[in-house]
PDB file of C-alpha atoms in Angstrom:
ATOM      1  CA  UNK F  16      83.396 105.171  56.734  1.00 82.00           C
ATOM      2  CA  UNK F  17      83.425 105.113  60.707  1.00 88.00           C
ATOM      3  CA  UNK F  18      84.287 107.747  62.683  1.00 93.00           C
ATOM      4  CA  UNK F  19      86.325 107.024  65.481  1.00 94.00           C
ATOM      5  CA  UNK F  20      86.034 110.608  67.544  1.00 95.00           C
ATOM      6  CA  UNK F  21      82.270 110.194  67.330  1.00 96.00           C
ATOM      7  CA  UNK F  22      82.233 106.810  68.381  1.00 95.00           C
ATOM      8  CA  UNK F  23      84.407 108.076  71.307  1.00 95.00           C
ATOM      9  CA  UNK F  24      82.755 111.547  72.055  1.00 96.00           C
ATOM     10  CA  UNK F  25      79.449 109.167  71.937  1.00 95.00           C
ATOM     11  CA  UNK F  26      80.749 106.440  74.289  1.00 94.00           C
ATOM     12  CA  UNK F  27      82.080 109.161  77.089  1.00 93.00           C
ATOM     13  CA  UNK F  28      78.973 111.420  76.835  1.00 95.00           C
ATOM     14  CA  UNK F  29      76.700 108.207  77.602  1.00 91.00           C
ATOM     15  CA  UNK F  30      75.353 108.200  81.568  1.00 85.00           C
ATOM     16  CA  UNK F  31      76.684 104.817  81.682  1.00 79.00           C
ATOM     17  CA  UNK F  32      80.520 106.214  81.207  1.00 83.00           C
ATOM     18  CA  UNK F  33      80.103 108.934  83.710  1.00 83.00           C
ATOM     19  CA  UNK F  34      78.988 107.041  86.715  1.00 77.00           C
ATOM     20  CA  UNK F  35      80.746 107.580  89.801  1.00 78.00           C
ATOM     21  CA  UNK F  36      82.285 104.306  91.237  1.00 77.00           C
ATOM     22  CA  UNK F  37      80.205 105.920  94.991  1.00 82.00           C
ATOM     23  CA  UNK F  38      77.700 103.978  95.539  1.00 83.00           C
ATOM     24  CA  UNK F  39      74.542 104.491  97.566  1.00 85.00           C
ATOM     25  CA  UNK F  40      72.152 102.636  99.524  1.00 85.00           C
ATOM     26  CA  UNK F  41      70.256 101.259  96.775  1.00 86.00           C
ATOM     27  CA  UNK F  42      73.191 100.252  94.706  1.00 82.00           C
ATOM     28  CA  UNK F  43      75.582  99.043  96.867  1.00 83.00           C
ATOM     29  CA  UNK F  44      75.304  95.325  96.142  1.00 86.00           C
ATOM     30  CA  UNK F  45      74.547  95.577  92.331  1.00 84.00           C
ATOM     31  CA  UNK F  46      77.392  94.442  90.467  1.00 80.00           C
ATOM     32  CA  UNK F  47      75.601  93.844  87.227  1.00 82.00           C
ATOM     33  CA  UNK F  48      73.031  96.585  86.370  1.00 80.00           C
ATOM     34  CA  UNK F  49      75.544  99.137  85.631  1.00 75.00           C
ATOM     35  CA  UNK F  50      74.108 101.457  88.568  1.00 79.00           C
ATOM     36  CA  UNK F  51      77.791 102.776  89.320  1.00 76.00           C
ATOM     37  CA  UNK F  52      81.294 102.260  87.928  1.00 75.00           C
ATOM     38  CA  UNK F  53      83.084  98.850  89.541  1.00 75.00           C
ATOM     39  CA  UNK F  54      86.600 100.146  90.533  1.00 75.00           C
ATOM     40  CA  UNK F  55      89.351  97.688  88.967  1.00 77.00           C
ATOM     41  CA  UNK F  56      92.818  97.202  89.271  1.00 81.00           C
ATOM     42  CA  UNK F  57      94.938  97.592  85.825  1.00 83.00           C
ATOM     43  CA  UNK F  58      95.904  94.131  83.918  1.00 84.00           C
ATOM     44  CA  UNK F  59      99.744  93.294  84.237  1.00 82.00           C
ATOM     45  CA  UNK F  60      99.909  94.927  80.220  1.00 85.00           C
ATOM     46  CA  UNK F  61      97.773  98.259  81.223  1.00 87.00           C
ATOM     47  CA  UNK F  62     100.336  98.560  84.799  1.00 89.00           C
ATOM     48  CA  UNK F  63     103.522  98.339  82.934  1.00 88.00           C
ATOM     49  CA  UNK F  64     102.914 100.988  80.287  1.00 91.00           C
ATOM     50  CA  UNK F  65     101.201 102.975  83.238  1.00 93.00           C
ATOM     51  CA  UNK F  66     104.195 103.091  84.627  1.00 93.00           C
ATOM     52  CA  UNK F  67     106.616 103.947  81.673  1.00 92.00           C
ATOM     53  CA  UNK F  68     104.021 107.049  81.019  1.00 93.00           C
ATOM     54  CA  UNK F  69     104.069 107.949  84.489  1.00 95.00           C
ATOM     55  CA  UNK F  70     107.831 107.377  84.364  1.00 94.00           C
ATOM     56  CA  UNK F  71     108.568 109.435  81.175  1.00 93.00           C
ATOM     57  CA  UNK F  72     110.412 106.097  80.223  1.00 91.00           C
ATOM     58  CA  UNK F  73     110.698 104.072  77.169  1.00 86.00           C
ATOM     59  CA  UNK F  74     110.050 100.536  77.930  1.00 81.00           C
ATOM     60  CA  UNK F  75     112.763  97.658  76.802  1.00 78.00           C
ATOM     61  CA  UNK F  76     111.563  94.221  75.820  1.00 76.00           C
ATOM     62  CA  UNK F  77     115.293  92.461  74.561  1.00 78.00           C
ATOM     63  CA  UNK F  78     112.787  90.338  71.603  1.00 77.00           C
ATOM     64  CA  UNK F  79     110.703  93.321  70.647  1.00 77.00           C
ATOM     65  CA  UNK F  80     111.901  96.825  69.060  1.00 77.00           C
ATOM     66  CA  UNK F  81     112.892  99.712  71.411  1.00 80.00           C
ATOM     67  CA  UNK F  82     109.823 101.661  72.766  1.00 77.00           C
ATOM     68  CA  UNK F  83     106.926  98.802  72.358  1.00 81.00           C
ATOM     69  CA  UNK F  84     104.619  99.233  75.102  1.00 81.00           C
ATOM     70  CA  UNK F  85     103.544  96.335  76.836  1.00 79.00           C
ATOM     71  CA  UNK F  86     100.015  96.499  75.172  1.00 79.00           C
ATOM     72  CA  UNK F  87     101.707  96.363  71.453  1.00 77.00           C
ATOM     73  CA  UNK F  88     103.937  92.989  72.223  1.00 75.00           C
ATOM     74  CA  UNK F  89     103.032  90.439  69.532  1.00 75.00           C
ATOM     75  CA  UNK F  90     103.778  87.699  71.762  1.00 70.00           C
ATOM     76  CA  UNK F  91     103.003  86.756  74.988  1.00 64.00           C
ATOM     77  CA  UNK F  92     106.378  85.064  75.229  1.00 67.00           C
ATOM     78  CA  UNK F  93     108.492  88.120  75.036  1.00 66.00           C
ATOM     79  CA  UNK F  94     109.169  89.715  78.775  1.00 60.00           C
ATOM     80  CA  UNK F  95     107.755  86.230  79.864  1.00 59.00           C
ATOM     81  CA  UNK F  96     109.173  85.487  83.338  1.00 61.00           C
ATOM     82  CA  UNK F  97     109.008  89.218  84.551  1.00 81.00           C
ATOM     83  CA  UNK F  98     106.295  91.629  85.509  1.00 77.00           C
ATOM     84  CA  UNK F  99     104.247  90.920  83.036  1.00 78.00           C
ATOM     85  CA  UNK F 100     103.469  87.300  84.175  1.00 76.00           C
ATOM     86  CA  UNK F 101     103.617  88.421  87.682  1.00 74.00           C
ATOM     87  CA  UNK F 102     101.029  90.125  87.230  1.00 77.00           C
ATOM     88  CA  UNK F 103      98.413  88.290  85.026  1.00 75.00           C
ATOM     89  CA  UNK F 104      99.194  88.398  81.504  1.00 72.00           C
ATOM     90  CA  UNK F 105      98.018  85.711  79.862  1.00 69.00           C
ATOM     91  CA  UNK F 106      99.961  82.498  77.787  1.00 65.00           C
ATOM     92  CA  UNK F 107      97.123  83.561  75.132  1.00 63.00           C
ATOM     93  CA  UNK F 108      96.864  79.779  74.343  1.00 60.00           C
ATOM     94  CA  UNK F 109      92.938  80.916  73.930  1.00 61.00           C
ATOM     95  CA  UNK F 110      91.012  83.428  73.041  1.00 63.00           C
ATOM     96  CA  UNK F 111      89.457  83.383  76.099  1.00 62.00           C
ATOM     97  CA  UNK F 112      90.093  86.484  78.361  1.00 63.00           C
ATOM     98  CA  UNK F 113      89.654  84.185  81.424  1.00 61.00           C
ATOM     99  CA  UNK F 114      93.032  82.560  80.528  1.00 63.00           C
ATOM    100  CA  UNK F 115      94.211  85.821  83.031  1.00 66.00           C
ATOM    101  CA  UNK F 116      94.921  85.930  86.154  1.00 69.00           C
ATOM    102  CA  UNK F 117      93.448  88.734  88.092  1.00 67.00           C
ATOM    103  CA  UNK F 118      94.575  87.407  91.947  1.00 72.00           C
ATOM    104  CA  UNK F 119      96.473  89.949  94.124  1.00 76.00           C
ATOM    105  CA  UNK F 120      99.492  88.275  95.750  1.00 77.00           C
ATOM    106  CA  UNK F 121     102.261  89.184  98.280  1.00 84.00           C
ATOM    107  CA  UNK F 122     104.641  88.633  95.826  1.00 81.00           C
ATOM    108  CA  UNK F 123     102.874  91.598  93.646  1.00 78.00           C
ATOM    109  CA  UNK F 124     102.936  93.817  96.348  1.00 83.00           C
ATOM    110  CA  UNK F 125     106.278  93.265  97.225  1.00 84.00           C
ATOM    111  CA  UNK F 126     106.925  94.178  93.516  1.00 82.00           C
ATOM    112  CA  UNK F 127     105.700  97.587  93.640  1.00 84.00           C
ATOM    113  CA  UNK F 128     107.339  98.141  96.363  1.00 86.00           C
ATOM    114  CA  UNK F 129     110.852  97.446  96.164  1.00 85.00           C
ATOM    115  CA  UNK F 130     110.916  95.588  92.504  1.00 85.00           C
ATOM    116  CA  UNK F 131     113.678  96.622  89.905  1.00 86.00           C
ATOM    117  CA  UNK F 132     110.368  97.672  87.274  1.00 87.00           C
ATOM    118  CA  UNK F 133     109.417 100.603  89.240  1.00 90.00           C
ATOM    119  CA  UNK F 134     112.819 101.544  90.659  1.00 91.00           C
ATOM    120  CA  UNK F 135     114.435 101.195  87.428  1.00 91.00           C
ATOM    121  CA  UNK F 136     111.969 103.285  85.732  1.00 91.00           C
ATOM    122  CA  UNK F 137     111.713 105.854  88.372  1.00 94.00           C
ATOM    123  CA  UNK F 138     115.927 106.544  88.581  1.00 93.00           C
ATOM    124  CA  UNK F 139     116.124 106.629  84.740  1.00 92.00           C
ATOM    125  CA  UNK F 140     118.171 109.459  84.278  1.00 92.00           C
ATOM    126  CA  UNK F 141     116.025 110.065  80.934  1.00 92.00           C
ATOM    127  CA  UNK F 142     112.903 110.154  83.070  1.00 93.00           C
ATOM    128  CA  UNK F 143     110.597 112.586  84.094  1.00 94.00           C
ATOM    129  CA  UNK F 144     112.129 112.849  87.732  1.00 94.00           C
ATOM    130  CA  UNK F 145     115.588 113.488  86.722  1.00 94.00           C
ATOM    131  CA  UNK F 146     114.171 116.310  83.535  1.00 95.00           C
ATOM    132  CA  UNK F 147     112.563 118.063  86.350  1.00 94.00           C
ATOM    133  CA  UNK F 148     115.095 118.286  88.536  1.00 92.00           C
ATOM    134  CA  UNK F 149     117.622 119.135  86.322  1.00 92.00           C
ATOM    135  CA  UNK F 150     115.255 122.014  84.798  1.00 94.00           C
ATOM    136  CA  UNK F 151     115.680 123.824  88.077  1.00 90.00           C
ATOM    137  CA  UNK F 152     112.219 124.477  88.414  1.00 93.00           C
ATOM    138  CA  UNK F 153     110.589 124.974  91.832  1.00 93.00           C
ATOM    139  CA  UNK F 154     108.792 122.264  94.338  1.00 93.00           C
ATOM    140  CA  UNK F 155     105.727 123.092  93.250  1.00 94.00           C
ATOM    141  CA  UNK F 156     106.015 122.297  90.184  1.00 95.00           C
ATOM    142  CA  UNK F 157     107.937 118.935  90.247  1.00 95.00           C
ATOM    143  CA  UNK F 158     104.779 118.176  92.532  1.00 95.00           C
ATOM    144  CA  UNK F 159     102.111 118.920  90.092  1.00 96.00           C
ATOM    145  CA  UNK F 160     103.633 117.449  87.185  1.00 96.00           C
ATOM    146  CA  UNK F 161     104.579 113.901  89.142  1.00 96.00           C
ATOM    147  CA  UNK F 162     100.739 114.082  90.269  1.00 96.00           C
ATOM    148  CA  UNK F 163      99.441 114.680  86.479  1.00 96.00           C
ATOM    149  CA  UNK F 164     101.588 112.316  85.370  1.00 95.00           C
ATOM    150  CA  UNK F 165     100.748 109.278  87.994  1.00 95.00           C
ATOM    151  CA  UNK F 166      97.299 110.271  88.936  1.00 93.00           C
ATOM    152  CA  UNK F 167      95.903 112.065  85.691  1.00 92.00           C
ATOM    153  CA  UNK F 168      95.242 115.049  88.608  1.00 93.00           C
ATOM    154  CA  UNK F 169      96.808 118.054  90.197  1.00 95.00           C
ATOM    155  CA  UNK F 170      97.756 117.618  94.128  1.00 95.00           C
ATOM    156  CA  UNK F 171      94.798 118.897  96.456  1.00 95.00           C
ATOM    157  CA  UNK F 172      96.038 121.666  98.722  1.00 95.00           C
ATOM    158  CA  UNK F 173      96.971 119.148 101.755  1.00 96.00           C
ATOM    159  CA  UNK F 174      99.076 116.958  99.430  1.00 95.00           C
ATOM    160  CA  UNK F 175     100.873 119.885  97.528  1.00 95.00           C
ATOM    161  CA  UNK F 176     101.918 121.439 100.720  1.00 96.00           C
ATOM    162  CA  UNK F 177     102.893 117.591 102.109  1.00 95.00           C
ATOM    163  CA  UNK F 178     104.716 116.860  99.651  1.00 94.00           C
ATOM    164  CA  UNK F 179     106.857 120.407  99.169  1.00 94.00           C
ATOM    165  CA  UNK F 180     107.390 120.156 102.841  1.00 93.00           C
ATOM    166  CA  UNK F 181     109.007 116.781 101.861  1.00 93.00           C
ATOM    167  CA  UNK F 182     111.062 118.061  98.805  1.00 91.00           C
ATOM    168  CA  UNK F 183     112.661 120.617 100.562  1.00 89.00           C
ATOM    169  CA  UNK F 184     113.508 118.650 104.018  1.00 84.00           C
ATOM    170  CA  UNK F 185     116.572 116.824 102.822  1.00 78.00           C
ATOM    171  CA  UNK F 186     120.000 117.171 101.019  1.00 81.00           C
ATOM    172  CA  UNK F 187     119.137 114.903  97.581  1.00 89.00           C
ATOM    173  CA  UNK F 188     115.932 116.820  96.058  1.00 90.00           C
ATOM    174  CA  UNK F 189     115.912 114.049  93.379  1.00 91.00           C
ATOM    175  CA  UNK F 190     115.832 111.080  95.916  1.00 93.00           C
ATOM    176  CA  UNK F 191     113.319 112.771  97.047  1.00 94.00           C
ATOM    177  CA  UNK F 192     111.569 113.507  94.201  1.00 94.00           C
ATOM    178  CA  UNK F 193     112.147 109.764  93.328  1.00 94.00           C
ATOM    179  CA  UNK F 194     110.258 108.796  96.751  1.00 94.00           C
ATOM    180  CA  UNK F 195     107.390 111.104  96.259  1.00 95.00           C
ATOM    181  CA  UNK F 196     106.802 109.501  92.959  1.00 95.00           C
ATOM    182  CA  UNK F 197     107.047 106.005  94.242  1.00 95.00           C
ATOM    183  CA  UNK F 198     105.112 106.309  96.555  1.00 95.00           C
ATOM    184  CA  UNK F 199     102.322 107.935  94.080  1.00 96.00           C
ATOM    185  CA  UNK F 200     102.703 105.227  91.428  1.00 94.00           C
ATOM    186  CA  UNK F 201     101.764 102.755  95.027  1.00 91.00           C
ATOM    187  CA  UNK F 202      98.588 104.593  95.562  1.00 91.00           C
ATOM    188  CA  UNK F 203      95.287 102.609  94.937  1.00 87.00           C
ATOM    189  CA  UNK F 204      94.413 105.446  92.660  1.00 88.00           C
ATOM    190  CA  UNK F 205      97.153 104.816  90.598  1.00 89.00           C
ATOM    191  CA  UNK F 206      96.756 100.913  91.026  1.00 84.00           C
TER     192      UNK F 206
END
């Protein structure tokens, strides 16, 4: 008979949960009191189905059926060789979380920046970039929905008027559209 809203409403409303990761100066070197939140990049599983949600794509693993997220694979064999092992997961040969690798690498970065996951997902013409577009809606708009959708967030004032000034300097709206949310899904706040 558990509840799982209460345990959730209960875990969120704790002070612990709504820290801010800003520290101040008698906090600034405690890592293990739980004074403030200790900012952390996404494992390789939590990245890749950050992306497809930020993407408005499915995501395709050839041994697993159509729209598994990364976080629902039964195996850690399937995608093996990919992103996925480029960025940490696991051979789950133990139970042990500390079989994963949490190291930041050139190769990573190089990823995210010009690796077929992102691109891929971004130019899917079933993704959130091209139904926007196609809607015919205005700059503003693709703007605050690609910032909801990467950053959880609507655009502060400098950033919406950045990026419609970007949207509307150039020929291919979508490419740019495509950049704008590239770039986003590159941020450290998405990261």
């Amino acid at each position: 008979n558990y509840d799982l809203r209460h345990l959730i409403r209960t875990i969120v409303n704790s002070r612990t949960y709504q820290l801010s990761f800003n520290s101040n100066e008698w906090n600034a070197d405690d890592e293990t009191n739980f004074s403030h939140a200790l900012p952390r990049r996404l494992n390789a599983e939590q990245l890749f189905d950050g992306i497809s949600i930020a993407t408005g794509t499915k995501p395709f693993f050839k041994e697993a059926p159509f729209g598994f997220t990364a976080q629902e694979l039964p195996d850690s064999k399937i995608g093996k060789g990919g992103f996925l092992e480029l960025f940490g997961q696991p051979d789950r040969q133990t139970s042990c979380e500390c079989e994963r690798r949490t190291d930041v690498s050139l190769v990573q970065a190089l990823n995210l920046l010009n690796g077929s996951t992102i691109a891929d997902a971004i130019a899917d013409e079933k993704g959130r970039v091209s139904k926007l577009v196609l809607s015919g809606v205005n700059d503003r708009t693709i703007v605050e929905q690609l910032y909801l959708a990467a950053l959880n967030r609507p655009p502060e004032p400098r950033e919406l008027d950045f990026a419609q000034t970007y949207l509307s300097g150039g020929m291919n709206r979508a490419e740019r559209a495509q950049d704008l949310l590239w770039a986003l899904l590159n941020s450290n706040a998405f990261l």
